[in-house]
Amino acid sequence: MSDTVGRVMVADDDPDMRECYRLWLGESYDVVTVADGDTALDRLDETVDVLVLDREMPGSNGGTVAREVAAGPFEPAVLMISGVEPDVDLLDIPVDEYLTKPVGRDAVLSAVERVGVVTQFQSELQELFALASRAATLESAVGQAQLDDCGEYARLLSRLREKRSAVDDALDRATNVESWQTTFEATLSRPESDLSQSSAARQ
């Protein structure tokens, strides 16, 4: 099982696709499948690491579910897999990655890994910043001699070191996912003028 992602929820109204995803992903992850978006929202909780969504479903479609998840208390990575070709309307759907059907096992497994490691990196980085901020605040307000005698401060520094190592590990995993790294580097390498023109064209 992946050390980044544990549970994957799949929402797709096609029973054959649900079975494919269950078989493909079940070798590495704990997989939960549901037949529609409303059930996905009802069953979503903090244990779900990645949410795989079909776009066209009865009731709440994939776009609606993605927006509800983004506004809700849980923060799974969201992967949308759809037969609908992406258009500019994708800008209004908060998903981490979008695949167009038909898809195969390797493409789905790679996408779940990509969104999982990036989400893990973001979570680890956020906690690292919080710990570093607390340490910096204490160091600016309290004398070093007092801090040296403070067990809580020593534990904070230990946790900070552990979290920095976890962030390094998460970053290594993210940058070792070849297709994600290629996309990321291609985006960063685009000239600023190209990015500005793309942005202006969408407005």
mmCIF file of C-alpha atoms in Angstrom:
data_model
loop_
_atom_site.group_PDB
_atom_site.id
_atom_site.type_symbol
_atom_site.label_atom_id
_atom_site.label_comp_id
_atom_site.label_asym_id
_atom_site.label_seq_id
_atom_site.Cartn_x
_atom_site.Cartn_y
_atom_site.Cartn_z
ATOM 1 C CA MET A 1 0.000 0.000 0.000
ATOM 2 C CA SER A 2 1.172 3.501 -0.737
ATOM 3 C CA ASP A 3 2.756 5.322 2.197
ATOM 4 C CA THR A 4 1.016 8.500 1.018
ATOM 5 C CA VAL A 5 -2.519 7.462 0.142
ATOM 6 C CA GLY A 6 -4.511 4.908 2.119
ATOM 7 C CA ARG A 7 -8.164 5.173 1.095
ATOM 8 C CA VAL A 8 -9.608 6.048 -2.298
ATOM 9 C CA MET A 9 -13.308 6.748 -2.866
ATOM 10 C CA VAL A 10 -14.610 6.266 -6.405
ATOM 11 C CA ALA A 11 -17.890 7.856 -7.544
ATOM 12 C CA ASP A 12 -19.089 6.678 -10.964
ATOM 13 C CA ASP A 13 -22.584 5.708 -12.123
ATOM 14 C CA ASP A 14 -21.195 3.078 -14.514
ATOM 15 C CA PRO A 15 -20.938 -0.238 -12.589
ATOM 16 C CA ASP A 16 -18.359 -1.626 -15.008
ATOM 17 C CA MET A 17 -16.088 1.386 -14.450
ATOM 18 C CA ARG A 18 -16.527 1.120 -10.684
ATOM 19 C CA GLU A 19 -15.446 -2.517 -10.852
ATOM 20 C CA CYS A 20 -12.432 -1.650 -13.018
ATOM 21 C CA TYR A 21 -11.312 1.046 -10.591
ATOM 22 C CA ARG A 22 -11.838 -1.311 -7.646
ATOM 23 C CA LEU A 23 -9.678 -3.993 -9.252
ATOM 24 C CA TRP A 24 -6.982 -1.609 -10.462
ATOM 25 C CA LEU A 25 -6.664 0.380 -7.259
ATOM 26 C CA GLY A 26 -7.448 -2.396 -4.807
ATOM 27 C CA GLU A 27 -3.958 -3.842 -5.132
ATOM 28 C CA SER A 28 -2.478 -0.737 -3.497
ATOM 29 C CA TYR A 29 -5.296 1.106 -1.720
ATOM 30 C CA ASP A 30 -8.388 0.644 0.391
ATOM 31 C CA VAL A 31 -11.109 1.382 -2.194
ATOM 32 C CA VAL A 32 -14.691 2.492 -1.538
ATOM 33 C CA THR A 33 -17.049 2.760 -4.526
ATOM 34 C CA VAL A 34 -20.342 4.651 -4.798
ATOM 35 C CA ALA A 35 -22.766 5.080 -7.706
ATOM 36 C CA ASP A 36 -23.509 8.802 -7.525
ATOM 37 C CA GLY A 37 -22.291 12.139 -6.279
ATOM 38 C CA ASP A 38 -24.816 12.516 -3.477
ATOM 39 C CA THR A 39 -23.712 9.248 -1.887
ATOM 40 C CA ALA A 40 -20.087 10.315 -2.241
ATOM 41 C CA LEU A 41 -20.801 13.512 -0.300
ATOM 42 C CA ASP A 42 -22.743 11.583 2.357
ATOM 43 C CA ARG A 43 -19.960 9.050 2.884
ATOM 44 C CA LEU A 44 -16.966 11.354 2.563
ATOM 45 C CA ASP A 45 -14.991 11.736 5.777
ATOM 46 C CA GLU A 46 -11.470 12.405 7.008
ATOM 47 C CA THR A 47 -10.323 8.877 6.137
ATOM 48 C CA VAL A 48 -10.632 9.471 2.363
ATOM 49 C CA ASP A 49 -7.304 10.546 0.877
ATOM 50 C CA VAL A 50 -8.258 10.649 -2.815
ATOM 51 C CA LEU A 51 -11.710 11.127 -4.344
ATOM 52 C CA VAL A 52 -12.091 9.858 -7.924
ATOM 53 C CA LEU A 53 -15.075 11.454 -9.661
ATOM 54 C CA ASP A 54 -16.942 10.835 -12.872
ATOM 55 C CA ARG A 55 -18.160 14.138 -14.292
ATOM 56 C CA GLU A 56 -21.578 13.124 -15.622
ATOM 57 C CA MET A 57 -23.622 11.437 -12.881
ATOM 58 C CA PRO A 58 -27.290 11.559 -11.829
ATOM 59 C CA GLY A 59 -28.079 13.909 -8.983
ATOM 60 C CA SER A 60 -25.005 15.873 -7.988
ATOM 61 C CA ASN A 61 -22.584 15.665 -10.921
ATOM 62 C CA GLY A 62 -18.816 15.569 -10.558
ATOM 63 C CA GLY A 63 -18.403 19.338 -10.820
ATOM 64 C CA THR A 64 -20.962 19.937 -8.072
ATOM 65 C CA VAL A 65 -19.329 17.332 -5.835
ATOM 66 C CA ALA A 66 -15.880 18.857 -6.377
ATOM 67 C CA ARG A 67 -17.156 22.304 -5.407
ATOM 68 C CA GLU A 68 -18.931 20.912 -2.319
ATOM 69 C CA VAL A 69 -15.744 19.133 -1.260
ATOM 70 C CA ALA A 70 -13.666 22.292 -1.742
ATOM 71 C CA ALA A 71 -16.056 24.212 0.517
ATOM 72 C CA GLY A 72 -16.347 21.459 3.120
ATOM 73 C CA PRO A 73 -14.349 20.308 6.142
ATOM 74 C CA PHE A 74 -12.520 17.413 4.477
ATOM 75 C CA GLU A 75 -9.563 17.804 2.134
ATOM 76 C CA PRO A 76 -9.092 14.790 -0.114
ATOM 77 C CA ALA A 77 -7.220 15.119 -3.374
ATOM 78 C CA VAL A 78 -9.784 15.145 -6.201
ATOM 79 C CA LEU A 79 -9.180 13.300 -9.467
ATOM 80 C CA MET A 80 -11.858 13.636 -12.163
ATOM 81 C CA ILE A 81 -12.065 10.962 -14.867
ATOM 82 C CA SER A 82 -14.625 11.737 -17.536
ATOM 83 C CA GLY A 83 -15.665 11.084 -21.091
ATOM 84 C CA VAL A 84 -16.268 14.837 -21.446
ATOM 85 C CA GLU A 85 -13.397 16.600 -23.190
ATOM 86 C CA PRO A 86 -12.067 19.395 -20.940
ATOM 87 C CA ASP A 87 -12.902 22.968 -21.919
ATOM 88 C CA VAL A 88 -12.457 26.355 -20.274
ATOM 89 C CA ASP A 89 -15.294 25.449 -17.897
ATOM 90 C CA LEU A 90 -12.773 23.197 -16.161
ATOM 91 C CA LEU A 91 -11.380 26.387 -14.605
ATOM 92 C CA ASP A 92 -14.508 26.506 -12.429
ATOM 93 C CA ILE A 93 -14.141 22.914 -11.192
ATOM 94 C CA PRO A 94 -11.691 22.551 -8.276
ATOM 95 C CA VAL A 95 -9.975 19.273 -9.145
ATOM 96 C CA ASP A 96 -6.333 18.332 -8.752
ATOM 97 C CA GLU A 97 -6.164 16.402 -12.010
ATOM 98 C CA TYR A 98 -8.441 15.572 -14.948
ATOM 99 C CA LEU A 99 -8.243 12.455 -17.119
ATOM 100 C CA THR A 100 -10.323 11.864 -20.233
ATOM 101 C CA LYS A 101 -11.891 8.447 -20.810
ATOM 102 C CA PRO A 102 -11.097 5.900 -22.044
ATOM 103 C CA VAL A 103 -8.399 5.326 -19.456
ATOM 104 C CA GLY A 104 -6.286 2.323 -18.566
ATOM 105 C CA ARG A 105 -4.996 0.871 -15.334
ATOM 106 C CA ASP A 106 -1.553 2.472 -15.479
ATOM 107 C CA ALA A 107 -2.929 5.953 -16.178
ATOM 108 C CA VAL A 108 -5.347 5.739 -13.249
ATOM 109 C CA LEU A 109 -2.743 4.387 -10.836
ATOM 110 C CA SER A 110 -0.257 7.073 -11.838
ATOM 111 C CA ALA A 111 -2.827 9.844 -11.440
ATOM 112 C CA VAL A 112 -3.879 8.668 -7.983
ATOM 113 C CA GLU A 113 -0.223 8.556 -6.943
ATOM 114 C CA ARG A 114 0.417 12.044 -8.318
ATOM 115 C CA VAL A 115 -2.474 13.767 -6.595
ATOM 116 C CA GLY A 116 -1.760 11.856 -3.398
ATOM 117 C CA VAL A 117 1.889 12.827 -3.058
ATOM 118 C CA VAL A 118 1.236 16.478 -3.913
ATOM 119 C CA THR A 119 -1.582 16.706 -1.372
ATOM 120 C CA GLN A 120 0.629 15.061 1.253
ATOM 121 C CA PHE A 121 3.415 17.519 0.521
ATOM 122 C CA GLN A 122 1.042 20.466 0.947
ATOM 123 C CA SER A 123 -0.180 19.109 4.281
ATOM 124 C CA GLU A 124 3.328 18.471 5.606
ATOM 125 C CA LEU A 125 4.515 21.894 4.449
ATOM 126 C CA GLN A 126 1.618 23.664 6.156
ATOM 127 C CA GLU A 127 2.401 21.960 9.458
ATOM 128 C CA LEU A 128 6.112 22.751 9.089
ATOM 129 C CA PHE A 129 5.350 26.457 8.656
ATOM 130 C CA ALA A 130 3.088 26.415 11.719
ATOM 131 C CA LEU A 131 5.772 24.799 13.891
ATOM 132 C CA ALA A 132 8.483 27.133 12.602
ATOM 133 C CA SER A 133 6.281 30.156 13.292
ATOM 134 C CA ARG A 134 5.655 29.047 16.874
ATOM 135 C CA ALA A 135 9.368 28.488 17.454
ATOM 136 C CA ALA A 136 10.268 31.894 15.988
ATOM 137 C CA THR A 137 7.645 33.636 18.121
ATOM 138 C CA LEU A 138 8.982 32.049 21.302
ATOM 139 C CA GLU A 139 12.586 32.820 20.398
ATOM 140 C CA SER A 140 11.801 36.495 19.859
ATOM 141 C CA ALA A 141 9.790 36.858 23.068
ATOM 142 C CA VAL A 142 11.559 34.607 25.587
ATOM 143 C CA GLY A 143 15.184 34.590 26.695
ATOM 144 C CA GLN A 144 17.377 31.767 25.445
ATOM 145 C CA ALA A 145 18.295 30.682 28.965
ATOM 146 C CA GLN A 146 14.611 30.197 29.796
ATOM 147 C CA LEU A 147 14.020 28.304 26.572
ATOM 148 C CA ASP A 148 16.976 26.022 27.265
ATOM 149 C CA ASP A 149 15.255 24.944 30.490
ATOM 150 C CA CYS A 150 11.854 24.465 28.833
ATOM 151 C CA GLY A 151 10.919 20.902 28.002
ATOM 152 C CA GLU A 152 8.012 21.998 25.797
ATOM 153 C CA TYR A 153 10.357 24.102 23.679
ATOM 154 C CA ALA A 154 12.749 21.167 23.298
ATOM 155 C CA ARG A 155 9.851 18.979 22.161
ATOM 156 C CA LEU A 156 8.783 21.687 19.713
ATOM 157 C CA LEU A 157 12.258 21.748 18.169
ATOM 158 C CA SER A 158 12.282 17.956 17.958
ATOM 159 C CA ARG A 159 8.905 17.999 16.223
ATOM 160 C CA LEU A 160 10.158 20.734 13.892
ATOM 161 C CA ARG A 161 13.139 18.600 12.873
ATOM 162 C CA GLU A 162 10.888 15.586 12.296
ATOM 163 C CA LYS A 163 8.465 17.623 10.208
ATOM 164 C CA ARG A 164 11.282 19.139 8.130
ATOM 165 C CA SER A 165 12.456 15.600 7.344
ATOM 166 C CA ALA A 166 8.892 14.569 6.460
ATOM 167 C CA VAL A 167 8.588 17.548 4.096
ATOM 168 C CA ASP A 168 11.863 16.590 2.411
ATOM 169 C CA ASP A 169 10.618 13.025 1.985
ATOM 170 C CA ALA A 170 7.263 14.178 0.604
ATOM 171 C CA LEU A 171 8.987 16.507 -1.839
ATOM 172 C CA ASP A 172 11.245 13.675 -2.990
ATOM 173 C CA ARG A 173 8.206 11.486 -3.620
ATOM 174 C CA ALA A 174 6.434 14.259 -5.512
ATOM 175 C CA THR A 175 9.360 15.060 -7.763
ATOM 176 C CA ASN A 176 9.996 11.355 -8.394
ATOM 177 C CA VAL A 177 6.574 10.980 -10.020
ATOM 178 C CA GLU A 178 7.882 11.468 -13.551
ATOM 179 C CA SER A 179 4.737 12.668 -15.338
ATOM 180 C CA TRP A 180 3.870 15.113 -12.565
ATOM 181 C CA GLN A 181 7.416 16.477 -12.564
ATOM 182 C CA THR A 182 7.364 16.924 -16.349
ATOM 183 C CA THR A 183 4.112 18.878 -16.231
ATOM 184 C CA PHE A 184 5.261 20.988 -13.293
ATOM 185 C CA GLU A 185 8.593 21.881 -14.884
ATOM 186 C CA ALA A 186 6.944 22.659 -18.232
ATOM 187 C CA THR A 187 4.576 25.086 -16.527
ATOM 188 C CA LEU A 188 7.385 26.829 -14.659
ATOM 189 C CA SER A 189 9.472 27.105 -17.817
ATOM 190 C CA ARG A 190 6.798 28.942 -19.787
ATOM 191 C CA PRO A 191 7.696 32.602 -20.378
ATOM 192 C CA GLU A 192 5.815 35.027 -18.156
ATOM 193 C CA SER A 193 4.406 36.714 -21.256
ATOM 194 C CA ASP A 194 2.834 33.412 -22.341
ATOM 195 C CA LEU A 195 1.218 32.958 -18.947
ATOM 196 C CA SER A 196 -0.128 36.513 -19.038
ATOM 197 C CA GLN A 197 -1.555 36.020 -22.527
ATOM 198 C CA SER A 198 -3.230 32.765 -21.478
ATOM 199 C CA SER A 199 -4.754 34.468 -18.471
ATOM 200 C CA ALA A 200 -5.990 37.380 -20.542
ATOM 201 C CA ALA A 201 -7.536 35.030 -23.097
ATOM 202 C CA ARG A 202 -9.627 33.354 -20.372
ATOM 203 C CA GLN A 203 -10.995 36.657 -19.081
#
